[in-house]
Amino acid sequence: MTTSWRSSTLADRHRALGSSLEDWNGLATAWTYHSDVQDHHVAVRSKAGLMDVSGLKKLHLVGPHASAILDYATTRNVQKITPGRSAYAAALNDEGKFIDDCILYRTGPNSWMVVHGAGGLHEMLSAAVVGRNAALLFDDDLHDLSLQGPVAVDFLDRHVPGIRQLNYFHHMQTTLFGAPVMISRTGYTGERGYEIFCKGVDAPKIWDNILEDGKPDGIVPVCFTALDLLRVESCLLFYPYDNSEMYPFEQDLAGDTLWELGLDFTVSPGKTNFRGAPAHFALKGRERFKIYGLLLDGTVAAEAGAGVYDGDAKVGVVTCGMVSTLTGQSMALARMDVPYATSGKAIVVRSGQETLSGTTHELPFDDPQKKKRTVKG
């Protein structure tokens, strides 16, 4: 096991499923199990999968100045987020470059929970509360169990009154198997799903009960690597694996714009006062690349870092590739030169010893109108 400074109370469950608990974001994480990751992908798309995503960092920001701090630190107009609702947001540096993404959960008039990955938002907020009437708490006891897939709502409906009425990007305080939880209708799969936030001491009981009671529904444990298959289809970016921190520019410093990443939608309409805003707006139209999709011939997945070519000219780099056993298609996310970020251009990918032909393809590959994750009832 890679040395980690954080731990999940589900570690023994993951080891029993075959995980060696490799590090992600400081947490010993179940990257793989003995079971096939392709089966995990199929389960989430057709039934449901349960994942331990407690490696996400959970921050509580409270106090009279909490909303003002978040309003400047992120791209969202937080006044539009009422208690019980949440929003996906980005955080930039002073140069207008992306440093993190997060979900902002409003839990009360002066209280928020911020959930983010491996970027720099924690450090930014830690500095922002100094001298302000606000407090920031890093909550590593709070575990995050993600139940994702079309039957997730049917399972939870047997245990949580009102779950069917919980809309996309809303959350509720309730109990599950006798334990206090916050259930959020969010996830990282492109499916209708729910994140269950619970105390560490309660996580094993909740995990065991979901898998046991959900077995007739087809609910299975799913490893962290399955997210790569799901996120490629659904165009969900993963910092830093799709960023210039991983694929540096030849001449520029690391740092990508929201325009390049396709995340400019995270800026609330009319909002101009947030960290990096002047640079962000000035960088519009100056994109050096764009995130775009590749649909490849055959059933070989492109390797991360593989070059994308038009003849002898390199026009992009693959950040994540996958093959779907459901569709039989090989797909990839790529950082493409701007003229190639349009559908139908013929390309080849030089991936290890393989040369894979294909075409550029608009994103997302799966459910482009996002009907599955937003459906009501």
Short mmCIF file of C-alpha atoms in Angstrom, two decimals, residues 84-372:
data_model
loop_
_atom_site.label_atom_id
_atom_site.label_comp_id
_atom_site.label_asym_id
_atom_site.label_seq_id
_atom_site.Cartn_x
_atom_site.Cartn_y
_atom_site.Cartn_z
CA GLY A 84 -30.72 22.21 0.46
CA ARG A 85 -29.21 22.99 -2.95
CA SER A 86 -25.71 22.69 -4.37
CA ALA A 87 -23.74 23.77 -7.44
CA TYR A 88 -20.68 22.68 -9.38
CA ALA A 89 -18.06 25.45 -9.40
CA ALA A 90 -14.50 26.18 -10.48
CA ALA A 91 -11.70 28.04 -8.73
CA LEU A 92 -9.03 30.08 -10.54
CA ASN A 93 -5.74 31.71 -9.66
CA ASP A 94 -5.02 35.38 -10.25
CA GLU A 95 -3.90 34.58 -13.80
CA GLY A 96 -7.35 33.21 -14.64
CA LYS A 97 -6.13 29.59 -14.75
CA PHE A 98 -8.03 26.63 -13.34
CA ILE A 99 -6.74 25.28 -10.02
CA ASP A 100 -9.66 23.19 -8.75
CA ASP A 101 -13.30 22.28 -9.09
CA CYS A 102 -15.78 21.56 -6.35
CA ILE A 103 -19.39 21.17 -5.32
CA LEU A 104 -20.76 23.85 -3.02
CA TYR A 105 -23.46 22.57 -0.65
CA ARG A 106 -25.43 25.19 1.24
CA THR A 107 -26.46 23.62 4.54
CA GLY A 108 -27.82 26.76 6.25
CA PRO A 109 -27.90 30.57 6.09
CA ASN A 110 -24.26 30.90 7.19
CA SER A 111 -23.00 27.35 6.67
CA TRP A 112 -21.57 25.51 3.68
CA MET A 113 -19.90 22.22 2.86
CA VAL A 114 -17.33 22.31 0.07
CA VAL A 115 -16.28 19.01 -1.53
CA HIS A 116 -13.27 19.02 -3.84
CA GLY A 117 -10.50 16.81 -5.20
CA ALA A 118 -6.74 17.21 -5.47
CA GLY A 119 -6.50 20.88 -6.44
CA GLY A 120 -5.65 23.96 -4.40
CA LEU A 121 -9.04 25.09 -3.11
CA HIS A 122 -8.39 24.02 0.48
CA GLU A 123 -5.30 26.20 0.67
CA MET A 124 -7.12 29.11 -0.94
CA LEU A 125 -9.99 28.98 1.55
CA SER A 126 -7.63 28.50 4.50
CA ALA A 127 -5.96 31.80 3.61
CA ALA A 128 -9.28 33.53 2.92
CA VAL A 129 -10.76 32.96 6.39
CA VAL A 130 -7.84 34.65 8.17
CA GLY A 131 -9.11 37.88 9.73
CA ARG A 132 -12.69 37.18 8.61
CA ASN A 133 -15.74 36.25 10.66
CA ALA A 134 -15.67 32.67 9.41
CA ALA A 135 -14.17 29.30 10.29
CA LEU A 136 -12.99 26.45 8.08
CA LEU A 137 -12.97 22.83 9.23
CA PHE A 138 -11.41 19.96 7.27
CA ASP A 139 -13.69 16.99 8.02
CA ASP A 140 -11.86 13.74 7.36
CA ASP A 141 -14.30 11.72 9.46
CA LEU A 142 -17.08 12.36 6.96
CA HIS A 143 -17.15 9.50 4.46
CA ASP A 144 -18.68 9.68 0.97
CA LEU A 145 -20.37 6.56 -0.40
CA SER A 146 -21.51 7.02 -3.98
CA LEU A 147 -24.45 4.90 -5.17
CA GLN A 148 -24.74 5.39 -8.92
CA GLY A 149 -26.95 3.87 -11.59
CA PRO A 150 -30.55 3.59 -12.76
CA VAL A 151 -31.76 1.37 -9.90
CA ALA A 152 -30.17 3.51 -7.16
CA VAL A 153 -33.40 5.46 -6.66
CA ASP A 154 -35.48 2.28 -6.44
CA PHE A 155 -33.19 0.92 -3.73
CA LEU A 156 -33.12 4.15 -1.70
CA ASP A 157 -36.87 4.58 -2.09
CA ARG A 158 -37.34 1.53 0.14
CA HIS A 159 -35.32 3.17 2.91
CA VAL A 160 -35.54 6.97 2.57
CA PRO A 161 -38.95 8.69 2.37
CA GLY A 162 -39.03 11.45 -0.21
CA ILE A 163 -35.91 10.39 -2.11
CA ARG A 164 -37.76 10.36 -5.45
CA GLN A 165 -38.62 14.02 -4.99
CA LEU A 166 -34.97 14.98 -4.46
CA ASN A 167 -33.97 16.86 -7.60
CA TYR A 168 -30.57 16.96 -9.31
CA PHE A 169 -28.04 18.99 -7.28
CA HIS A 170 -30.26 18.99 -4.19
CA HIS A 171 -29.49 17.35 -0.86
CA MET A 172 -31.36 16.26 2.27
CA GLN A 173 -30.61 15.42 5.89
CA THR A 174 -32.06 12.04 6.83
CA THR A 175 -31.19 8.61 8.22
CA LEU A 176 -30.17 5.40 6.47
CA PHE A 177 -30.07 2.07 8.32
CA GLY A 178 -30.42 4.02 11.55
CA ALA A 179 -27.43 6.29 10.91
CA PRO A 180 -27.56 10.07 10.34
CA VAL A 181 -26.62 10.93 6.76
CA MET A 182 -26.75 13.69 4.20
CA ILE A 183 -27.83 12.37 0.80
CA SER A 184 -26.99 14.44 -2.26
CA ARG A 185 -28.27 13.81 -5.77
CA THR A 186 -24.87 14.18 -7.36
CA GLY A 187 -22.14 11.92 -8.69
CA TYR A 188 -19.37 11.47 -11.22
CA THR A 189 -20.82 8.89 -13.62
CA GLY A 190 -23.38 10.56 -15.87
CA GLU A 191 -26.09 8.37 -14.33
CA ARG A 192 -28.83 9.15 -11.86
CA GLY A 193 -27.01 8.70 -8.58
CA TYR A 194 -26.61 9.72 -4.98
CA GLU A 195 -23.75 10.52 -2.65
CA ILE A 196 -24.28 9.40 0.94
CA PHE A 197 -22.25 11.43 3.46
CA CYS A 198 -21.93 9.67 6.80
CA LYS A 199 -19.78 9.45 9.91
CA GLY A 200 -16.78 7.15 9.60
CA VAL A 201 -18.07 4.89 12.34
CA ASP A 202 -21.31 4.35 10.38
CA ALA A 203 -19.76 3.79 6.94
CA PRO A 204 -19.16 0.00 7.30
CA LYS A 205 -22.75 -0.62 8.40
CA ILE A 206 -24.17 1.45 5.55
CA TRP A 207 -21.81 -0.15 3.00
CA ASP A 208 -22.66 -3.69 4.13
CA ASN A 209 -26.41 -3.08 4.20
CA ILE A 210 -26.51 -1.49 0.75
CA LEU A 211 -24.61 -4.39 -0.81
CA GLU A 212 -26.61 -7.06 1.03
CA ASP A 213 -30.06 -5.54 0.64
CA GLY A 214 -29.26 -4.32 -2.87
CA LYS A 215 -27.99 -7.62 -4.19
CA PRO A 216 -31.38 -8.55 -5.79
CA ASP A 217 -31.32 -5.14 -7.52
CA GLY A 218 -27.91 -5.89 -9.05
CA ILE A 219 -26.00 -3.42 -6.86
CA VAL A 220 -22.30 -4.35 -6.67
CA PRO A 221 -19.14 -2.76 -5.20
CA VAL A 222 -17.28 -0.70 -7.78
CA CYS A 223 -13.61 0.29 -7.75
CA PHE A 224 -12.23 3.79 -8.29
CA THR A 225 -10.76 2.98 -11.73
CA ALA A 226 -14.27 2.39 -13.07
CA LEU A 227 -14.71 6.15 -12.94
CA ASP A 228 -12.29 6.49 -15.86
CA LEU A 229 -14.58 4.45 -18.10
CA LEU A 230 -17.64 6.35 -16.96
CA ARG A 231 -16.11 9.81 -17.13
CA VAL A 232 -14.82 9.40 -20.68
CA GLU A 233 -18.32 8.60 -21.92
CA SER A 234 -19.83 11.46 -19.90
CA CYS A 235 -17.04 14.06 -20.39
CA LEU A 236 -16.22 14.52 -16.72
CA LEU A 237 -12.75 15.97 -16.21
CA PHE A 238 -10.38 14.78 -13.48
CA TYR A 239 -7.77 17.18 -12.11
CA PRO A 240 -4.86 16.96 -12.81
CA TYR A 241 -5.16 14.03 -15.23
CA ASP A 242 -6.71 16.10 -18.04
CA ASN A 243 -4.67 19.22 -17.33
CA SER A 244 -1.37 20.81 -18.27
CA GLU A 245 -0.02 19.82 -14.85
CA MET A 246 0.05 16.34 -16.41
CA TYR A 247 0.66 17.40 -20.05
CA PRO A 248 2.77 20.58 -19.86
CA PHE A 249 3.04 23.12 -22.61
CA GLU A 250 6.38 23.45 -24.38
CA GLN A 251 6.72 27.16 -23.62
CA ASP A 252 3.95 28.18 -21.20
CA LEU A 253 3.68 27.47 -17.51
CA ALA A 254 1.12 24.90 -16.37
CA GLY A 255 -2.40 26.23 -16.13
CA ASP A 256 -5.49 25.90 -18.31
CA THR A 257 -8.36 28.30 -18.90
CA LEU A 258 -12.01 27.46 -18.45
CA TRP A 259 -12.47 28.22 -22.15
CA GLU A 260 -9.95 25.51 -23.03
CA LEU A 261 -11.40 22.95 -20.63
CA GLY A 262 -15.00 23.59 -21.63
CA LEU A 263 -15.79 24.68 -18.07
CA ASP A 264 -16.73 28.28 -18.82
CA PHE A 265 -20.36 27.30 -18.05
CA THR A 266 -19.40 27.28 -14.35
CA VAL A 267 -19.26 31.10 -14.37
CA SER A 268 -22.69 32.31 -13.28
CA PRO A 269 -24.31 34.68 -15.79
CA GLY A 270 -23.35 38.27 -15.07
CA LYS A 271 -20.78 37.42 -12.41
CA THR A 272 -17.55 39.38 -12.82
CA ASN A 273 -16.13 39.64 -9.29
CA PHE A 274 -14.26 36.43 -8.48
CA ARG A 275 -10.60 35.56 -8.18
CA GLY A 276 -8.96 35.66 -11.59
CA ALA A 277 -12.03 37.13 -13.30
CA PRO A 278 -10.27 39.92 -15.28
CA ALA A 279 -7.74 37.45 -16.68
CA HIS A 280 -10.43 34.83 -17.31
CA PHE A 281 -12.52 37.13 -19.49
CA ALA A 282 -9.44 38.51 -21.26
CA LEU A 283 -8.40 34.96 -22.23
CA LYS A 284 -11.59 34.22 -24.15
CA GLY A 285 -10.75 33.51 -27.79
CA ARG A 286 -7.09 32.83 -26.98
CA GLU A 287 -7.45 29.08 -26.46
CA ARG A 288 -4.32 27.00 -27.08
CA PHE A 289 -6.27 23.70 -27.11
CA LYS A 290 -9.72 22.37 -26.34
CA ILE A 291 -10.91 19.20 -24.64
CA TYR A 292 -12.59 17.08 -27.30
CA GLY A 293 -13.62 13.50 -27.98
CA LEU A 294 -12.12 10.79 -30.17
CA LEU A 295 -14.07 7.82 -31.51
CA LEU A 296 -11.56 5.14 -32.52
CA ASP A 297 -11.86 2.11 -34.76
CA GLY A 298 -11.50 -1.34 -33.21
CA THR A 299 -11.60 -2.40 -29.59
CA VAL A 300 -8.26 -1.16 -28.24
CA ALA A 301 -8.25 1.64 -25.67
CA ALA A 302 -5.90 4.56 -26.31
CA GLU A 303 -3.29 5.03 -23.58
CA ALA A 304 -3.11 8.23 -21.57
CA GLY A 305 -0.42 10.44 -23.10
CA ALA A 306 -0.73 8.93 -26.58
CA GLY A 307 -0.22 11.42 -29.39
CA VAL A 308 -3.00 12.30 -31.82
CA TYR A 309 -1.88 12.92 -35.40
CA ASP A 310 -3.07 14.17 -38.74
CA GLY A 311 -0.44 12.69 -41.02
CA ASP A 312 2.90 13.57 -39.47
CA ALA A 313 1.55 16.57 -37.59
CA LYS A 314 0.78 16.08 -33.91
CA VAL A 315 -2.57 17.73 -33.21
CA GLY A 316 -3.40 16.52 -29.71
CA VAL A 317 -2.79 14.20 -26.79
CA VAL A 318 -5.07 11.60 -25.24
CA THR A 319 -5.78 12.13 -21.54
CA CYS A 320 -8.02 9.10 -20.95
CA GLY A 321 -9.25 6.28 -23.16
CA MET A 322 -11.66 3.39 -22.69
CA VAL A 323 -13.53 0.63 -24.50
CA SER A 324 -17.18 0.04 -23.67
CA THR A 325 -18.34 -3.55 -23.59
CA LEU A 326 -21.89 -2.20 -23.85
CA THR A 327 -21.39 -0.37 -27.16
CA GLY A 328 -18.22 -2.06 -28.44
CA GLN A 329 -16.69 1.37 -29.04
CA SER A 330 -13.26 2.74 -28.22
CA MET A 331 -13.49 6.33 -27.01
CA ALA A 332 -11.12 8.90 -25.57
CA LEU A 333 -10.86 12.37 -24.13
CA ALA A 334 -8.08 14.44 -25.68
CA ARG A 335 -6.44 17.86 -25.53
CA MET A 336 -6.78 18.88 -29.18
CA ASP A 337 -5.41 21.75 -31.19
CA VAL A 338 -8.30 24.19 -31.62
CA PRO A 339 -8.88 23.56 -35.39
CA TYR A 340 -9.35 19.85 -34.58
CA ALA A 341 -11.93 20.42 -31.85
CA THR A 342 -14.75 19.84 -34.28
CA SER A 343 -16.61 16.69 -35.18
CA GLY A 344 -15.67 14.35 -38.03
CA LYS A 345 -11.97 15.06 -38.59
CA ALA A 346 -9.93 11.95 -39.43
CA ILE A 347 -7.03 11.32 -37.04
CA VAL A 348 -4.76 8.52 -35.88
CA VAL A 349 -3.59 7.84 -32.34
CA ARG A 350 -0.12 6.40 -31.80
CA SER A 351 -0.61 4.47 -28.59
CA GLY A 352 2.33 2.29 -27.55
CA GLN A 353 2.84 -0.18 -30.39
CA GLU A 354 -0.65 0.47 -31.76
CA THR A 355 -1.77 2.90 -34.44
CA LEU A 356 -5.47 3.55 -33.97
CA SER A 357 -7.47 5.31 -36.65
CA GLY A 358 -10.62 7.25 -35.89
CA THR A 359 -12.40 10.59 -35.98
CA THR A 360 -12.94 13.51 -33.67
CA HIS A 361 -16.31 13.38 -31.93
CA GLU A 362 -18.32 15.89 -29.91
CA LEU A 363 -18.76 15.34 -26.18
CA PRO A 364 -20.28 13.76 -24.24
CA PHE A 365 -20.50 10.37 -25.94
CA ASP A 366 -23.22 9.10 -23.59
CA ASP A 367 -26.53 10.89 -22.92
CA PRO A 368 -25.55 14.25 -24.49
CA GLN A 369 -28.71 15.97 -23.20
CA LYS A 370 -28.04 14.71 -19.64
CA LYS A 371 -31.55 13.31 -19.33
CA LYS A 372 -30.53 10.35 -17.17
#
